[in-house]
PDB file of C-alpha atoms in Angstrom:
ATOM      1  CA  MET I 297      50.532 -23.233-101.781  1.00 58.00           C
ATOM      2  CA  CYS I 298      47.957 -24.601-103.896  1.00 69.00           C
ATOM      3  CA  ALA I 299      47.579 -28.297-104.784  1.00 72.00           C
ATOM      4  CA  PHE I 300      46.741 -28.389-108.247  1.00 78.00           C
ATOM      5  CA  SER I 301      48.937 -26.624-110.767  1.00 84.00           C
ATOM      6  CA  ARG I 302      47.249 -24.173-113.200  1.00 87.00           C
ATOM      7  CA  GLU I 303      46.045 -26.774-115.832  1.00 91.00           C
ATOM      8  CA  GLU I 304      44.723 -28.918-113.246  1.00 89.00           C
ATOM      9  CA  LEU I 305      42.442 -26.132-111.995  1.00 88.00           C
ATOM     10  CA  THR I 306      41.529 -25.191-115.784  1.00 92.00           C
ATOM     11  CA  ASN I 307      40.393 -28.738-116.258  1.00 93.00           C
ATOM     12  CA  LEU I 308      38.801 -28.997-112.750  1.00 92.00           C
ATOM     13  CA  TYR I 309      36.817 -25.964-113.462  1.00 94.00           C
ATOM     14  CA  GLN I 310      35.700 -27.345-117.527  1.00 95.00           C
ATOM     15  CA  ARG I 311      34.866 -30.721-115.392  1.00 95.00           C
ATOM     16  CA  HIS I 312      31.971 -28.839-112.858  1.00 95.00           C
ATOM     17  CA  PHE I 313      31.498 -25.542-113.304  1.00 95.00           C
ATOM     18  CA  LYS I 314      27.951 -26.026-115.372  1.00 94.00           C
ATOM     19  CA  MET I 315      27.450 -28.366-112.203  1.00 95.00           C
ATOM     20  CA  VAL I 316      28.482 -25.650-109.531  1.00 95.00           C
ATOM     21  CA  TYR I 317      26.918 -22.728-111.674  1.00 95.00           C
ATOM     22  CA  GLN I 318      23.725 -24.902-111.486  1.00 93.00           C
ATOM     23  CA  ILE I 319      23.615 -25.741-107.796  1.00 92.00           C
ATOM     24  CA  CYS I 320      24.584 -21.663-107.102  1.00 93.00           C
ATOM     25  CA  LEU I 321      21.995 -20.918-109.257  1.00 90.00           C
ATOM     26  CA  MET I 322      18.574 -22.731-108.070  1.00 88.00           C
ATOM     27  CA  LEU I 323      20.031 -21.497-104.662  1.00 88.00           C
ATOM     28  CA  MET I 324      20.990 -17.869-105.352  1.00 87.00           C
ATOM     29  CA  LYS I 325      17.702 -17.835-107.619  1.00 83.00           C
ATOM     30  CA  ASN I 326      19.121 -15.163-109.909  1.00 83.00           C
ATOM     31  CA  VAL I 327      21.939 -15.160-112.048  1.00 88.00           C
ATOM     32  CA  PRO I 328      24.592 -12.044-110.964  1.00 88.00           C
ATOM     33  CA  ASP I 329      24.765 -14.185-107.484  1.00 89.00           C
ATOM     34  CA  ALA I 330      25.002 -17.794-108.572  1.00 91.00           C
ATOM     35  CA  GLU I 331      27.567 -16.394-110.918  1.00 93.00           C
ATOM     36  CA  ASP I 332      29.298 -14.754-107.958  1.00 93.00           C
ATOM     37  CA  ALA I 333      28.396 -17.806-105.731  1.00 94.00           C
ATOM     38  CA  ALA I 334      29.881 -20.222-108.350  1.00 95.00           C
ATOM     39  CA  GLN I 335      33.362 -18.393-108.975  1.00 95.00           C
ATOM     40  CA  THR I 336      34.130 -18.008-105.268  1.00 95.00           C
ATOM     41  CA  VAL I 337      33.981 -21.795-104.610  1.00 95.00           C
ATOM     42  CA  PHE I 338      36.801 -22.264-107.364  1.00 94.00           C
ATOM     43  CA  ARG I 339      38.663 -19.816-105.629  1.00 93.00           C
ATOM     44  CA  LYS I 340      37.965 -21.648-102.984  1.00 93.00           C
ATOM     45  CA  ALA I 341      39.326 -25.067-104.602  1.00 92.00           C
ATOM     46  CA  MET I 342      42.336 -22.830-105.901  1.00 90.00           C
ATOM     47  CA  GLU I 343      43.248 -21.877-102.094  1.00 90.00           C
ATOM     48  CA  GLN I 344      43.088 -26.071-101.270  1.00 86.00           C
ATOM     49  CA  THR I 345      46.549 -26.985 -99.878  1.00 84.00           C
ATOM     50  CA  GLN I 346      45.667 -30.458-100.496  1.00 86.00           C
ATOM     51  CA  PRO I 347      44.753 -33.072-103.546  1.00 85.00           C
ATOM     52  CA  PHE I 348      40.867 -34.259-103.597  1.00 90.00           C
ATOM     53  CA  ARG I 349      40.712 -38.091-102.977  1.00 92.00           C
ATOM     54  CA  ASP I 350      39.101 -39.263-105.948  1.00 93.00           C
ATOM     55  CA  PRO I 351      36.350 -37.545-108.436  1.00 92.00           C
ATOM     56  CA  GLU I 352      33.441 -38.680-106.643  1.00 93.00           C
ATOM     57  CA  HIS I 353      35.628 -36.097-103.907  1.00 93.00           C
ATOM     58  CA  GLU I 354      35.952 -33.431-105.681  1.00 93.00           C
ATOM     59  CA  LYS I 355      32.987 -33.157-107.539  1.00 94.00           C
ATOM     60  CA  ALA I 356      31.149 -33.868-103.402  1.00 94.00           C
ATOM     61  CA  TRP I 357      33.641 -30.938-102.301  1.00 95.00           C
ATOM     62  CA  LEU I 358      32.442 -28.640-104.744  1.00 96.00           C
ATOM     63  CA  ILE I 359      28.351 -29.246-104.079  1.00 94.00           C
ATOM     64  CA  VAL I 360      28.894 -28.440-100.225  1.00 95.00           C
ATOM     65  CA  THR I 361      30.876 -25.581-100.479  1.00 95.00           C
ATOM     66  CA  ALA I 362      28.626 -24.430-103.037  1.00 95.00           C
ATOM     67  CA  ARG I 363      25.752 -24.995-101.147  1.00 94.00           C
ATOM     68  CA  ASN I 364      27.636 -23.593 -98.125  1.00 94.00           C
ATOM     69  CA  GLU I 365      28.829 -20.296 -99.957  1.00 94.00           C
ATOM     70  CA  CYS I 366      24.823 -19.720-101.276  1.00 92.00           C
ATOM     71  CA  ARG I 367      23.840 -20.026 -97.744  1.00 89.00           C
ATOM     72  CA  ASN I 368      26.465 -17.431 -96.403  1.00 90.00           C
ATOM     73  CA  GLN I 369      25.597 -15.370 -99.402  1.00 87.00           C
ATOM     74  CA  LEU I 370      22.257 -15.356 -98.538  1.00 84.00           C
ATOM     75  CA  LYS I 371      22.645 -14.441 -94.317  1.00 83.00           C
ATOM     76  CA  HIS I 372      24.553 -11.608 -95.393  1.00 70.00           C
ATOM     77  CA  TRP I 373      23.075  -8.188 -94.053  1.00 56.00           C
ATOM     78  CA  TRP I 374      23.105  -6.923 -97.837  1.00 57.00           C
ATOM     79  CA  ARG I 375      20.506  -9.758 -99.217  1.00 53.00           C
ATOM     80  CA  SER I 376      17.875  -7.993 -96.868  1.00 50.00           C
ATOM     81  CA  ARG I 377      19.200  -4.265 -98.996  1.00 46.00           C
ATOM     82  CA  ARG I 378      18.237  -5.149-102.055  1.00 46.00           C
ATOM     83  CA  ALA I 379      15.778  -6.079-104.906  1.00 41.00           C
ATOM     84  CA  ASP I 380      16.075  -9.521-105.634  1.00 44.00           C
ATOM     85  CA  SER I 381      15.614 -10.242-109.807  1.00 40.00           C
ATOM     86  CA  GLU I 382      14.188 -13.241-111.221  1.00 44.00           C
ATOM     87  CA  ALA I 383      16.773 -14.605-113.627  1.00 41.00           C
ATOM     88  CA  LEU I 384      16.353 -18.260-113.533  1.00 43.00           C
ATOM     89  CA  ASP I 385      16.005 -18.416-117.816  1.00 44.00           C
ATOM     90  CA  SER I 386      19.063 -18.944-118.236  1.00 47.00           C
ATOM     91  CA  LEU I 387      19.251 -22.373-117.618  1.00 48.00           C
ATOM     92  CA  THR I 388      18.997 -24.211-121.377  1.00 48.00           C
ATOM     93  CA  TRP I 389      16.111 -26.436-121.915  1.00 46.00           C
ATOM     94  CA  GLU I 390      15.409 -28.897-124.589  1.00 50.00           C
ATOM     95  CA  GLU I 391      11.843 -28.121-124.376  1.00 49.00           C
ATOM     96  CA  PRO I 392       8.879 -25.201-124.287  1.00 48.00           C
ATOM     97  CA  GLU I 393       7.226 -27.480-121.196  1.00 54.00           C
ATOM     98  CA  ASP I 394      11.276 -27.749-119.561  1.00 60.00           C
ATOM     99  CA  HIS I 395      11.198 -24.368-118.731  1.00 64.00           C
ATOM    100  CA  MET I 396       8.188 -24.378-116.722  1.00 70.00           C
ATOM    101  CA  VAL I 397       9.323 -27.442-114.815  1.00 76.00           C
ATOM    102  CA  TRP I 398      11.982 -25.803-114.219  1.00 75.00           C
ATOM    103  CA  GLU I 399       9.924 -22.658-112.917  1.00 78.00           C
ATOM    104  CA  GLN I 400       7.830 -24.907-110.211  1.00 81.00           C
ATOM    105  CA  VAL I 401      11.408 -26.576-109.189  1.00 83.00           C
ATOM    106  CA  ALA I 402      12.568 -23.065-108.433  1.00 80.00           C
ATOM    107  CA  ALA I 403       9.336 -22.584-106.105  1.00 84.00           C
ATOM    108  CA  LEU I 404      10.369 -25.442-103.769  1.00 88.00           C
ATOM    109  CA  SER I 405      12.245 -24.889-100.994  1.00 89.00           C
ATOM    110  CA  LYS I 406      15.910 -24.714-101.254  1.00 86.00           C
ATOM    111  CA  SER I 407      16.357 -28.080 -99.867  1.00 87.00           C
ATOM    112  CA  HIS I 408      14.077 -29.726-102.012  1.00 91.00           C
ATOM    113  CA  ARG I 409      15.320 -28.174-105.476  1.00 89.00           C
ATOM    114  CA  LEU I 410      18.553 -28.797-104.368  1.00 89.00           C
ATOM    115  CA  VAL I 411      17.899 -32.856-103.618  1.00 91.00           C
ATOM    116  CA  LEU I 412      15.489 -33.028-106.463  1.00 88.00           C
ATOM    117  CA  TYR I 413      18.835 -31.507-108.789  1.00 86.00           C
ATOM    118  CA  LEU I 414      21.329 -34.280-107.280  1.00 88.00           C
ATOM    119  CA  HIS I 415      19.316 -36.894-107.464  1.00 88.00           C
ATOM    120  CA  TYR I 416      17.753 -36.385-110.914  1.00 85.00           C
ATOM    121  CA  CYS I 417      20.376 -34.383-112.649  1.00 83.00           C
ATOM    122  CA  GLN I 418      23.381 -35.265-111.043  1.00 85.00           C
ATOM    123  CA  GLY I 419      22.801 -39.090-110.750  1.00 86.00           C
ATOM    124  CA  TYR I 420      23.169 -39.457-106.723  1.00 87.00           C
ATOM    125  CA  THR I 421      21.309 -42.123-104.721  1.00 89.00           C
ATOM    126  CA  THR I 422      19.841 -40.617-101.802  1.00 90.00           C
ATOM    127  CA  GLY I 423      22.619 -42.032 -99.607  1.00 91.00           C
ATOM    128  CA  GLU I 424      25.071 -40.856-101.456  1.00 90.00           C
ATOM    129  CA  ILE I 425      23.605 -37.279-101.285  1.00 90.00           C
ATOM    130  CA  ALA I 426      23.422 -37.704 -97.038  1.00 90.00           C
ATOM    131  CA  GLY I 427      27.174 -38.704 -97.123  1.00 90.00           C
ATOM    132  CA  ILE I 428      27.654 -35.423 -99.361  1.00 87.00           C
ATOM    133  CA  LEU I 429      25.524 -33.052 -97.678  1.00 88.00           C
ATOM    134  CA  GLY I 430      26.083 -34.212 -93.925  1.00 90.00           C
ATOM    135  CA  GLU I 431      22.644 -35.084 -93.410  1.00 91.00           C
ATOM    136  CA  ASN I 432      20.467 -38.333 -92.272  1.00 93.00           C
ATOM    137  CA  PRO I 433      19.877 -41.041 -95.177  1.00 92.00           C
ATOM    138  CA  SER I 434      15.781 -41.026 -94.168  1.00 94.00           C
ATOM    139  CA  THR I 435      16.170 -36.756 -94.010  1.00 94.00           C
ATOM    140  CA  VAL I 436      17.282 -37.187 -97.980  1.00 93.00           C
ATOM    141  CA  ARG I 437      14.562 -39.433 -98.790  1.00 93.00           C
ATOM    142  CA  SER I 438      11.886 -37.626 -96.977  1.00 94.00           C
ATOM    143  CA  ARG I 439      13.161 -34.596 -98.717  1.00 93.00           C
ATOM    144  CA  LEU I 440      12.570 -35.646-102.199  1.00 92.00           C
ATOM    145  CA  VAL I 441       9.269 -37.279-101.468  1.00 93.00           C
ATOM    146  CA  GLN I 442       8.251 -34.568-100.402  1.00 94.00           C
ATOM    147  CA  ALA I 443      10.030 -32.460-103.035  1.00 91.00           C
ATOM    148  CA  ARG I 444       8.345 -34.859-106.166  1.00 90.00           C
ATOM    149  CA  LYS I 445       4.697 -34.449-103.877  1.00 91.00           C
ATOM    150  CA  LYS I 446       4.725 -30.792-103.931  1.00 91.00           C
ATOM    151  CA  LEU I 447       6.244 -30.748-107.350  1.00 87.00           C
ATOM    152  CA  LYS I 448       3.281 -32.650-108.791  1.00 86.00           C
ATOM    153  CA  LEU I 449       0.812 -30.858-107.118  1.00 87.00           C
ATOM    154  CA  LYS I 450       2.203 -27.061-108.541  1.00 85.00           C
ATOM    155  CA  LEU I 451       2.981 -28.771-111.991  1.00 83.00           C
ATOM    156  CA  GLU I 452      -1.433 -30.210-111.834  1.00 83.00           C
ATOM    157  CA  GLU I 453      -2.283 -26.497-110.914  1.00 84.00           C
ATOM    158  CA  ASN I 454      -0.466 -25.358-113.844  1.00 77.00           C
ATOM    159  CA  GLY I 455      -2.153 -27.496-116.416  1.00 76.00           C
ATOM    160  CA  TYR I 456       1.293 -29.118-117.251  1.00 70.00           C
ATOM    161  CA  GLU I 457       0.558 -32.958-118.420  1.00 68.00           C
ATOM    162  CA  ALA I 458       3.465 -35.636-118.258  1.00 59.00           C
ATOM    163  CA  THR I 459       4.080 -37.706-121.961  1.00 54.00           C
TER     164      THR I 459
END
């Protein structure tokens, strides 16, 4: 039995699809797989039997479920048997330089991409990210520092200058 009405599910989807999709795209690195993973996350939300405690619990559940779904799909045996298309252009950016930044973020490891996204795009603190991902706060802070350093080096190598 679903804990949500049709209207509540529609609202949940409208509030959080962009965030879930972007997490999936960062982890899956291609549009079709990211779309599939995001839809699976919302299907799992439909199967929930308990309502979320509050909006933060709802958002955290979606982030963790998206990450776990992507992990499961990435380790599935059929992933190694097919070509992987690099289609990261679907994220919209205001400036052309933003697209170059995204390409460099996409080249980072999954754990670095995810903490950068959650911190800078979703506005979570490192403590909140640690709670969401079930990791030690110092691990998250360390990943964020490493991700910033790696991103800075990659951008400098490609001639990007911050304005």
